[in-house]
Amino acid sequence: MKRNASQQGISLIEVLVVMVVLTIGILSAVRLFPVGFFINKQTEARTLASRLAAQELGRYSTASATLMDAVLPAVIVPDASSPTGYYIRVDKDVTPDDLGTPSSTPPGVDPYYVSGINRIRWIRGETVRIPNPSPLGGGVRGSVYVLNSGPAFDYPGLDANNVPIDSIVVTGAPLRRRAQSSDDPNGPYVRNNTEYAIDYDSGLVGFAAAPYDRVFKVTYSYYGAGGEVMTVAAAQIGVAASPYPVWQPIYPPQGRDIVPGSETISRAFVRVPYPPSFSSDPYEYSLLPRSAMVAPFATVGVLIFNPIGRDHIERSAYGNTPLTARIDYNVLDWHIIREDRSLPGSAPYKVRLTLKNIKQAGEYESDQRKYTGIWRSADAPQVSVLIYNLATGEEVPASAYTVDCREGMVTFSDAFGDAYRSRNESPVFRFYYKAHNDWGVQVQKAASKYTMSIGNTSNLGYGDFYLGGGASGGQATRMYFPLMEAGKSVSIRELWYYSLNSLTNTVTLRKATNGTYRINADPSGFESLGFGPMTWLDLQDNHHSVTDQAVGWALDQPVVVVRGVEGLSFKVRVVWNGGSSVTRSGGANVSNLRWRRNDLDTFLTRSSN
């Protein structure tokens, strides 16, 4: 017996010795061949990045009826005359590849939220027909919609007329413009609620009479101090109930002049308190109150529309159409990952997320700062993961699931999952979280349409183009755009140009239809035509044969030279920190990040609702 026990003891020692030797061998191999292990790690990261990008593209493609008009770079500009102390302006000189930091930010604004992939975050015109209504509990009934790219900034305030305004702006279809003078003592002349009047010299907008208060969203361009065109992403005008048409002022920054013809005005939906007591006005919505898990400056973006809006027909510049909401908002943080998953068919109700190593509140990050949760604030709730039911907009209570952060696995309790299955429901949940290596998933989109600038000059605002050879010069075959459009693709329904036939040495007027062009993305090719650098597309990209060599736009002909310029591009960009170092300097930790990215480019346009 002793001999057998001795043999067992020796066997155990041998096993331990072998384990030590193997461990030393593995560590030695890592030190001898670090490049190979680094390559494997980066290969895995790129595989995950491709998976995230494809998944996000699939999510937007499936919901293409709700696709936004554009995703815009924005800058926060201090303005003492603004009710909030600042305004948000389209930063047209930021290229799609700019992952830097703005030259300045207003006091109280964390630069993190306006830097890197968060530089391009203004969602303009996320479009949804009012959904079918459903009961929401507590006797509340409404039409639920969850923002595609939430969480969003939420900073409600008051406009210059002391009317409440929202950081999430929801509007109907654009109104028709009627330019006129405000000197008429009879007030503005507008035939109905589908029109507005505007006096550019006085900075006044006129609206039709209505027996209830209204709010209108105004997007417009104005002339800066140097005469350059600037674009305000969204301003709001409150209009009190009146039996007569009324004039209301617009307040451009620093009292500047509005660029004639640049404005778009739409009736805004009014946010009512929750739980909503909706009226007979279909232009109403409520925002599901933030829970104790959501920061005071953020909202996941669960909108509840007045259910009568589902069947309401809106009269607009486009004719009679079902009431459709267009939603503008600022994405809070593209580093908050969004993933949609269905509840498994049976227990165990386990859901695997794409990324492992989910950040957990209380852990330390690479720069040795304590991670305070997805809201990035010690004063906000310390939250690692949020889950929402997309059908009801309800937040799933943390008591209903557990999270294995290391493996990226969420397990719902049997009681929670069985309750849905007993009702034959198959809910889809949206998961919000952050992962180590600072992963982020951003989307970019070309504008849904572009129009020629006023007078065809190179003084461009959002959605403008300039035809070369016009008042500002430039190459005669090029169409110029602000830098924020670099690398995007557009389609042109119809254009007129002069064409050279090299065989006969003759120039003729030609018409081309339904062409696709890519805007130049090479910074070395940017041109300056008096109002800062611009990029361009060139007719010769499509018309360069010996019998059809484009030589210039037909600017001297009695035709509309260009019609129907529409954006096609849709990009999903995934970024992650591929390695960092921390240096202690001046009593603080300085983190040097090595950002990597993976881009997935395609064509994607809005389908019909």
XYZ file of C-alpha atoms in Angstrom:
609
model
C 0.000 0.000 0.000
C 2.800 2.385 0.847
C 4.522 1.587 -2.411
C 1.367 2.435 -4.357
C 0.877 5.686 -2.454
C 4.463 6.632 -3.149
C 3.992 5.987 -6.837
C 0.884 8.210 -6.871
C 2.743 11.025 -5.136
C 5.593 10.854 -7.621
C 3.107 10.857 -10.488
C 1.520 14.091 -9.210
C 4.905 15.771 -8.892
C 5.738 14.741 -12.404
C 2.521 16.288 -13.669
C 3.270 19.556 -11.905
C 6.798 19.604 -13.308
C 5.486 19.044 -16.825
C 2.971 21.870 -16.407
C 5.681 24.258 -15.263
C 7.922 23.278 -18.160
C 5.067 23.786 -20.637
C 4.219 27.167 -19.156
C 7.842 28.295 -19.394
C 7.957 27.009 -22.962
C 4.826 28.876 -23.980
C 6.030 32.122 -22.409
C 9.403 31.696 -24.105
C 7.701 31.138 -27.447
C 5.643 34.305 -26.984
C 8.812 36.279 -26.266
C 10.680 34.724 -29.175
C 7.848 35.144 -31.695
C 5.770 38.144 -30.552
C 4.966 39.230 -34.122
C 3.155 36.002 -34.882
C 0.951 36.257 -31.811
C 0.269 39.924 -32.574
C -0.762 39.033 -36.127
C -3.174 36.367 -34.849
C -4.684 38.873 -32.449
C -5.134 41.484 -35.172
C -6.601 38.908 -37.552
C -9.189 38.006 -34.940
C -9.970 41.698 -34.411
C -10.465 42.291 -38.141
C -12.752 39.269 -38.337
C -14.868 40.700 -35.524
C -14.851 44.120 -37.183
C -16.100 42.645 -40.462
C -18.802 40.754 -38.596
C -19.954 43.898 -36.766
C -19.996 45.920 -39.998
C -21.985 43.306 -41.915
C -24.429 42.953 -39.028
C -24.981 46.725 -38.822
C -25.439 47.021 -42.584
C -27.978 44.209 -42.424
C -29.860 46.007 -39.652
C -30.145 49.234 -41.661
C -30.932 47.392 -44.900
C -33.793 45.526 -43.236
C -35.160 48.830 -41.940
C -34.377 50.827 -45.107
C -37.843 52.409 -45.038
C -36.668 54.353 -41.955
C -33.282 55.327 -43.423
C -32.115 58.829 -42.584
C -31.686 61.630 -45.132
C -28.043 62.100 -44.124
C -25.505 61.722 -41.334
C -23.746 65.051 -40.849
C -20.597 66.263 -39.120
C -21.584 68.806 -36.511
C -19.828 71.342 -34.330
C -21.136 72.884 -31.110
C -20.726 76.658 -31.253
C -21.114 78.961 -28.217
C -23.835 81.583 -28.694
C -25.008 83.829 -25.873
C -28.207 84.658 -27.767
C -29.233 80.992 -27.919
C -31.556 79.694 -25.166
C -29.153 76.799 -24.540
C -25.994 78.946 -24.687
C -24.870 77.324 -27.921
C -26.141 76.024 -31.240
C -25.206 73.071 -33.407
C -23.898 73.825 -36.877
C -23.099 71.514 -39.766
C -19.299 71.332 -40.023
C -19.074 71.063 -43.802
C -15.242 71.095 -43.820
C -14.920 67.792 -41.933
C -14.123 64.932 -44.303
C -15.620 61.465 -43.715
C -12.155 60.203 -42.712
C -11.557 62.898 -40.082
C -11.167 61.207 -36.690
C -9.596 64.221 -35.002
C -10.751 66.758 -32.431
C -12.473 70.111 -33.141
C -10.338 73.199 -32.688
C -12.539 74.280 -29.768
C -15.526 73.129 -27.736
C -17.864 75.195 -25.531
C -17.392 75.121 -21.757
C -19.071 72.140 -20.142
C -18.943 69.963 -23.280
C -16.775 66.844 -22.979
C -14.477 66.821 -26.073
C -14.905 63.040 -26.208
C -18.444 63.492 -27.518
C -17.317 65.641 -30.462
C -14.075 63.837 -31.372
C -13.032 60.720 -33.272
C -15.973 58.856 -34.739
C -18.282 61.130 -32.742
C -17.433 64.065 -35.044
C -20.003 62.788 -37.555
C -23.119 62.083 -35.530
C -26.026 64.385 -36.533
C -28.821 62.140 -37.817
C -30.993 64.167 -40.158
C -34.384 62.934 -41.251
C -34.649 59.386 -39.897
C -38.003 58.690 -41.505
C -40.852 56.521 -40.289
C -44.524 56.345 -41.098
C -46.423 56.468 -37.813
C -46.414 52.797 -36.680
C -49.465 50.713 -35.884
C -50.666 51.524 -32.356
C -50.508 49.052 -29.488
C -51.467 49.005 -25.792
C -48.592 50.024 -23.516
C -50.054 49.253 -20.099
C -51.706 51.535 -17.583
C -54.407 52.385 -20.107
C -51.852 54.031 -22.424
C -52.098 53.378 -26.141
C -49.613 54.646 -28.696
C -47.429 53.951 -31.713
C -43.943 52.929 -30.558
C -40.709 53.630 -32.423
C -37.127 53.168 -31.153
C -34.385 55.317 -32.707
C -32.074 53.319 -34.971
C -28.890 54.982 -33.735
C -29.701 55.799 -30.102
C -28.893 56.574 -27.383
C -29.157 60.250 -28.281
C -28.325 63.495 -26.544
C -31.341 64.888 -24.697
C -31.179 68.545 -23.713
C -34.636 70.176 -23.908
C -34.830 73.942 -23.482
C -36.770 77.038 -24.516
C -36.638 79.002 -27.747
C -36.427 82.802 -28.021
C -40.236 82.996 -27.649
C -40.137 80.912 -24.442
C -41.688 77.929 -26.230
C -40.331 74.482 -25.221
C -37.975 72.907 -27.763
C -36.367 69.489 -27.914
C -32.968 68.141 -28.820
C -34.822 65.366 -30.622
C -36.714 67.158 -33.387
C -39.634 65.346 -35.011
C -41.317 66.915 -38.028
C -43.749 66.233 -40.817
C -43.293 66.966 -44.518
C -41.728 70.271 -45.688
C -44.026 73.224 -46.358
C -44.214 75.208 -49.586
C -42.353 78.534 -49.731
C -43.980 81.887 -50.634
C -41.424 84.721 -50.637
C -43.068 88.104 -49.908
C -42.690 91.353 -48.015
C -43.706 91.647 -44.371
C -44.671 95.302 -44.912
C -48.174 94.294 -45.990
C -50.471 95.442 -43.137
C -52.774 92.496 -43.817
C -50.108 90.072 -42.627
C -48.553 87.146 -44.486
C -50.473 85.641 -47.362
C -50.592 81.848 -47.035
C -53.469 79.824 -48.413
C -53.382 76.942 -45.907
C -51.228 75.041 -43.419
C -49.087 73.529 -46.178
C -47.476 76.918 -46.951
C -45.301 79.488 -45.232
C -44.277 83.034 -46.159
C -40.750 84.413 -45.784
C -39.271 87.916 -45.928
C -35.495 87.473 -46.253
C -34.733 91.174 -45.768
C -36.509 91.288 -42.410
C -35.731 87.754 -41.251
C -39.414 86.953 -40.733
C -41.426 83.809 -41.458
C -45.218 83.824 -41.755
C -47.556 80.981 -40.829
C -51.246 80.274 -41.368
C -53.806 80.734 -38.609
C -54.499 77.835 -36.235
C -56.516 77.466 -32.998
C -53.645 75.672 -31.213
C -49.959 76.263 -30.474
C -47.473 74.885 -33.004
C -43.729 74.433 -33.364
C -41.870 74.487 -36.683
C -38.402 73.201 -37.507
C -36.246 75.447 -39.694
C -33.046 74.378 -41.414
C -31.295 77.214 -43.198
C -27.971 78.662 -44.293
C -26.653 82.094 -43.379
C -23.727 84.282 -44.375
C -20.796 84.249 -41.955
C -18.507 87.159 -41.115
C -16.448 86.578 -44.263
C -19.458 86.053 -46.522
C -19.079 82.273 -46.439
C -22.222 80.130 -46.232
C -22.890 78.354 -42.905
C -25.696 75.863 -42.296
C -27.700 75.577 -39.073
C -28.628 71.944 -38.598
C -31.984 72.706 -36.987
C -33.669 75.666 -35.338
C -37.181 75.732 -33.909
C -39.846 78.430 -33.979
C -42.787 78.394 -31.618
C -46.063 79.833 -32.961
C -48.881 80.585 -30.542
C -52.517 79.942 -31.392
C -53.970 82.754 -33.485
C -57.105 83.371 -35.565
C -54.944 85.236 -38.100
C -51.772 84.477 -40.042
C -48.720 85.658 -38.084
C -45.119 86.682 -38.731
C -42.421 85.150 -36.552
C -38.706 86.103 -36.456
C -35.800 83.778 -37.195
C -32.672 84.412 -35.155
C -29.568 83.525 -37.186
C -26.327 83.521 -35.145
C -24.920 87.015 -34.547
C -27.848 88.472 -36.509
C -26.515 87.301 -39.880
C -28.567 87.251 -43.094
C -30.300 84.093 -44.281
C -29.273 82.775 -47.691
C -32.411 83.142 -49.873
C -33.910 79.824 -50.891
C -31.750 77.806 -48.483
C -34.381 77.172 -45.833
C -36.594 74.141 -45.285
C -39.523 74.543 -42.882
C -41.663 71.723 -41.507
C -44.378 71.391 -38.898
C -42.820 69.892 -35.771
C -44.437 67.286 -33.582
C -45.042 68.520 -30.041
C -43.674 66.445 -27.179
C -46.318 65.847 -24.491
C -45.569 64.579 -20.981
C -45.608 60.861 -20.208
C -47.982 59.127 -19.707
C -49.437 60.897 -22.715
C -52.935 62.279 -22.870
C -53.099 62.730 -26.617
C -55.436 65.275 -28.196
C -57.038 65.293 -31.641
C -53.821 66.769 -33.099
C -51.881 63.943 -34.817
C -48.609 65.933 -34.540
C -47.926 64.749 -31.008
C -45.536 62.299 -29.426
C -44.213 61.421 -26.018
C -40.769 60.226 -25.027
C -40.643 57.242 -22.708
C -39.165 58.634 -19.480
C -35.579 57.700 -18.793
C -35.225 54.995 -16.213
C -32.859 55.019 -13.255
C -30.330 53.305 -15.550
C -30.092 56.195 -18.064
C -27.958 59.330 -17.696
C -29.774 62.679 -17.302
C -28.241 63.987 -20.547
C -29.218 60.962 -22.648
C -32.210 59.073 -23.969
C -32.407 55.646 -25.549
C -34.986 57.215 -27.840
C -38.300 55.391 -27.348
C -40.875 57.599 -29.085
C -44.601 57.051 -28.591
C -46.690 58.765 -31.264
C -50.328 59.797 -31.066
C -52.068 56.680 -32.465
C -54.460 58.704 -34.637
C -51.423 59.684 -36.699
C -51.331 56.210 -38.223
C -54.379 56.967 -40.373
C -53.783 60.691 -40.845
C -53.194 61.962 -44.396
C -50.811 64.903 -44.610
C -51.072 67.611 -47.264
C -47.623 68.738 -48.297
C -45.461 69.865 -51.213
C -45.420 66.197 -52.244
C -49.202 65.877 -52.383
C -51.390 63.863 -50.031
C -49.349 61.242 -48.161
C -49.687 59.198 -44.949
C -48.301 61.102 -41.973
C -44.588 60.394 -41.800
C -42.268 61.530 -39.036
C -38.789 62.794 -39.837
C -36.505 62.656 -36.817
C -33.321 64.667 -36.244
C -31.023 63.915 -33.315
C -27.413 63.768 -32.176
C -26.010 60.312 -31.527
C -24.637 60.303 -28.004
C -21.686 57.977 -28.547
C -20.881 55.645 -31.452
C -18.732 53.607 -29.037
C -21.942 52.281 -27.472
C -22.463 49.078 -29.444
C -26.032 48.314 -30.589
C -27.014 44.741 -31.401
C -30.462 43.257 -32.040
C -31.167 39.677 -30.958
C -34.313 37.532 -30.776
C -35.269 35.649 -27.641
C -34.229 31.964 -28.045
C -37.033 29.495 -28.680
C -36.613 27.630 -25.395
C -34.564 27.528 -22.210
C -31.747 28.124 -21.578
C -32.398 31.614 -22.898
C -28.801 32.470 -23.787
C -27.848 35.227 -26.237
C -24.279 35.613 -27.478
C -23.125 39.084 -28.483
C -20.543 39.674 -31.191
C -17.874 41.060 -28.871
C -16.385 39.459 -25.796
C -14.716 41.339 -22.951
C -17.628 43.659 -22.300
C -16.592 46.593 -20.172
C -17.847 46.274 -16.618
C -18.462 49.286 -14.391
C -15.772 49.528 -11.732
C -13.003 47.983 -13.839
C -9.878 49.890 -14.814
C -9.254 50.895 -18.409
C -5.973 50.983 -20.327
C -5.171 54.498 -19.056
C -5.817 53.322 -15.475
C -9.023 55.306 -15.132
C -11.940 53.548 -13.501
C -14.658 52.664 -16.001
C -17.899 54.358 -14.909
C -20.236 52.633 -17.362
C -21.581 53.378 -20.819
C -22.524 56.959 -19.876
C -18.901 57.982 -19.171
C -19.770 60.033 -16.106
C -19.269 59.407 -12.407
C -22.501 61.337 -11.807
C -24.547 59.035 -14.088
C -25.811 55.524 -13.325
C -22.981 52.964 -13.388
C -24.400 50.743 -16.129
C -22.545 48.072 -18.117
C -25.372 46.695 -20.289
C -28.851 47.932 -21.231
C -31.515 45.827 -22.963
C -34.739 47.105 -24.561
C -37.737 45.348 -26.110
C -38.089 46.915 -29.567
C -41.811 46.132 -29.857
C -42.869 47.813 -26.611
C -39.930 50.119 -25.945
C -39.664 48.720 -22.431
C -36.339 48.374 -20.644
C -35.634 44.817 -19.512
C -34.986 44.902 -15.740
C -31.481 43.886 -14.709
C -33.003 41.265 -12.421
C -34.226 39.340 -15.509
C -30.768 38.500 -16.870
C -27.122 37.916 -16.052
C -24.095 38.920 -18.146
C -20.890 36.967 -18.601
C -18.778 39.981 -19.601
C -15.704 37.933 -20.467
C -17.579 35.719 -22.927
C -20.100 38.301 -24.148
C -23.012 36.089 -23.126
C -26.373 37.274 -21.775
C -28.630 34.726 -20.063
C -32.273 35.569 -19.434
C -33.961 33.869 -16.509
C -36.244 30.937 -17.289
C -39.185 32.770 -15.726
C -38.597 35.771 -17.998
C -38.272 33.728 -21.189
C -41.104 31.320 -20.348
C -43.486 34.238 -19.809
C -42.997 35.339 -23.440
C -43.199 31.822 -24.826
C -46.429 31.124 -22.932
C -47.948 34.030 -24.902
C -46.431 32.795 -28.183
C -44.377 35.987 -28.430
C -40.954 36.164 -30.078
C -39.585 39.543 -28.990
C -36.515 41.198 -30.467
C -34.245 42.944 -27.980
C -31.656 45.651 -28.528
C -28.487 45.356 -26.460
C -26.386 48.435 -25.629
C -22.868 47.980 -24.254
C -19.199 48.914 -24.591
C -16.285 46.530 -25.040
C -12.605 46.621 -24.175
C -10.348 47.995 -26.929
C -12.857 50.856 -27.260
C -14.819 49.337 -30.120
C -17.163 51.671 -31.987
C -19.615 51.257 -34.876
C -20.518 54.376 -36.860
C -22.678 54.866 -39.950
C -22.267 57.522 -42.637
C -24.671 58.365 -45.442
C -24.666 60.713 -48.407
C -27.456 63.298 -48.490
C -30.698 62.069 -50.026
C -30.592 64.968 -52.518
C -28.351 67.835 -53.639
C -29.290 71.094 -55.359
C -27.309 73.769 -57.195
C -26.236 76.657 -54.963
C -28.002 80.013 -55.240
C -26.624 81.758 -58.351
C -24.343 78.762 -58.998
C -21.461 80.040 -56.853
C -18.893 78.087 -54.839
C -20.300 79.465 -51.579
C -21.820 76.149 -50.539
C -23.970 75.002 -47.651
C -25.313 71.577 -46.711
C -26.770 69.746 -49.709
C -25.378 72.256 -52.248
C -23.204 71.787 -55.317
C -21.520 74.190 -57.711
C -20.992 73.607 -61.442
C -17.469 74.494 -62.553
C -17.136 77.235 -65.140
C -19.751 79.349 -63.384
C -19.348 82.566 -61.416
C -16.591 81.147 -59.185
C -14.496 79.576 -61.930
C -13.151 76.064 -61.466
C -12.711 73.305 -64.002
C -15.527 73.302 -66.548
C -16.341 69.566 -66.278
C -16.489 69.363 -62.486
C -19.343 69.497 -59.988
C -18.052 70.813 -56.630
C -19.158 69.808 -53.122
C -18.200 70.648 -49.518
C -15.437 68.442 -48.089
C -17.910 66.472 -45.978
C -19.066 64.763 -49.203
C -15.606 63.421 -50.144
C -15.589 59.819 -51.322
C -19.378 59.495 -51.561
C -21.287 58.374 -54.632
C -24.241 60.117 -56.254
C -26.621 59.460 -59.110
C -27.671 62.192 -61.568
C -31.023 61.711 -63.248
C -30.407 64.205 -66.067
C -27.612 66.528 -67.164
C -26.669 68.639 -70.204
C -23.071 69.098 -71.323
C -20.834 69.863 -74.287
C -19.107 66.874 -75.869
C -16.070 66.747 -78.168
C -15.873 64.150 -80.933
C -12.124 63.743 -81.486
C -12.627 61.975 -84.810
C -14.534 64.862 -86.384
C -13.185 67.602 -84.098
C -16.714 68.875 -83.435
C -18.409 69.941 -80.198
C -22.100 69.173 -79.709
C -24.695 69.613 -76.967
C -25.582 66.328 -75.318
C -27.954 65.042 -72.675
C -27.072 62.178 -70.319
C -29.399 60.350 -67.926
C -29.107 58.131 -64.878
C -25.347 58.321 -64.385
C -23.460 57.325 -61.236
C -20.392 59.251 -60.098
C -17.961 59.014 -57.185
C -16.838 62.244 -55.504
C -13.079 62.676 -55.154
C -11.670 61.579 -51.761
C -7.987 62.398 -52.339
C -7.024 65.498 -50.285
C -4.291 66.346 -52.784
C -7.031 66.928 -55.365
C -9.126 69.347 -53.269
C -9.576 72.803 -54.819
C -10.207 76.222 -53.331
C -12.473 78.565 -55.279
C -12.726 81.460 -52.855
C -14.667 79.913 -49.964
C -12.281 77.298 -48.656
C -11.330 73.876 -50.028
C -13.872 71.778 -51.903
C -14.001 68.384 -53.528
C -15.625 67.381 -56.786
C -16.870 64.820 -59.279
C -15.895 65.030 -62.939
C -18.077 64.526 -66.020
C -15.087 62.965 -67.745
C -15.281 59.981 -65.392
C -18.268 58.818 -67.458
C -17.740 60.696 -70.718
C -14.164 60.295 -71.942
C -14.296 58.285 -75.190
C -12.898 59.484 -78.512
C -16.422 60.257 -79.719
C -17.727 61.616 -76.410
C -15.216 63.704 -74.455
C -16.985 66.002 -71.966
C -15.601 69.541 -72.174
C -18.010 71.526 -69.989
C -21.475 72.021 -68.542
C -24.091 73.613 -70.811
C -24.379 76.678 -68.583
C -25.196 78.994 -71.494
C -28.148 76.959 -72.734
C -31.848 77.611 -71.850
C -32.132 74.295 -70.029
C -31.986 73.071 -66.443
C -28.401 71.843 -66.629
C -28.680 69.272 -63.842
C -31.705 67.517 -62.342
C -32.111 64.857 -59.689
C -28.759 64.623 -57.895
C -29.220 61.990 -55.174
C -26.819 60.422 -52.699
C -26.264 56.661 -52.910
C -23.440 55.953 -50.474
C -23.857 54.217 -47.143
C -20.842 53.349 -45.023
C -20.448 51.332 -41.828
C -17.189 52.121 -40.047
C -15.912 49.951 -37.208
C -13.032 51.270 -35.114
C -11.061 49.723 -32.271
C -7.915 50.378 -30.288
C -5.285 48.070 -31.717
C -2.758 48.754 -28.977
C -2.041 51.506 -26.484
C 0.607 52.671 -24.089
C 0.260 54.701 -20.915
C 2.795 57.346 -19.908
C 2.702 59.118 -16.585
C 3.418 62.792 -17.150
C 2.886 65.789 -14.900
C 1.008 63.746 -12.331
C -1.481 62.373 -14.897
C -1.753 59.283 -17.075
C -1.451 59.953 -20.809
C -2.870 57.186 -23.002
C -1.528 56.865 -26.549
C -4.035 54.974 -28.665
C -3.444 53.168 -31.938
C -6.773 53.302 -33.733
C -7.643 50.790 -36.415
C -10.715 50.744 -38.614
C -12.687 48.603 -41.000
C -15.042 50.218 -43.550
C -17.919 48.563 -45.366
C -19.194 50.689 -48.269
C -22.321 50.082 -50.302
C -25.252 51.814 -52.002
C -28.356 52.117 -49.847
C -31.383 54.371 -50.318
C -34.717 54.632 -48.580
C -37.438 52.217 -49.599
C -41.121 53.110 -49.374
C -42.900 52.718 -46.045
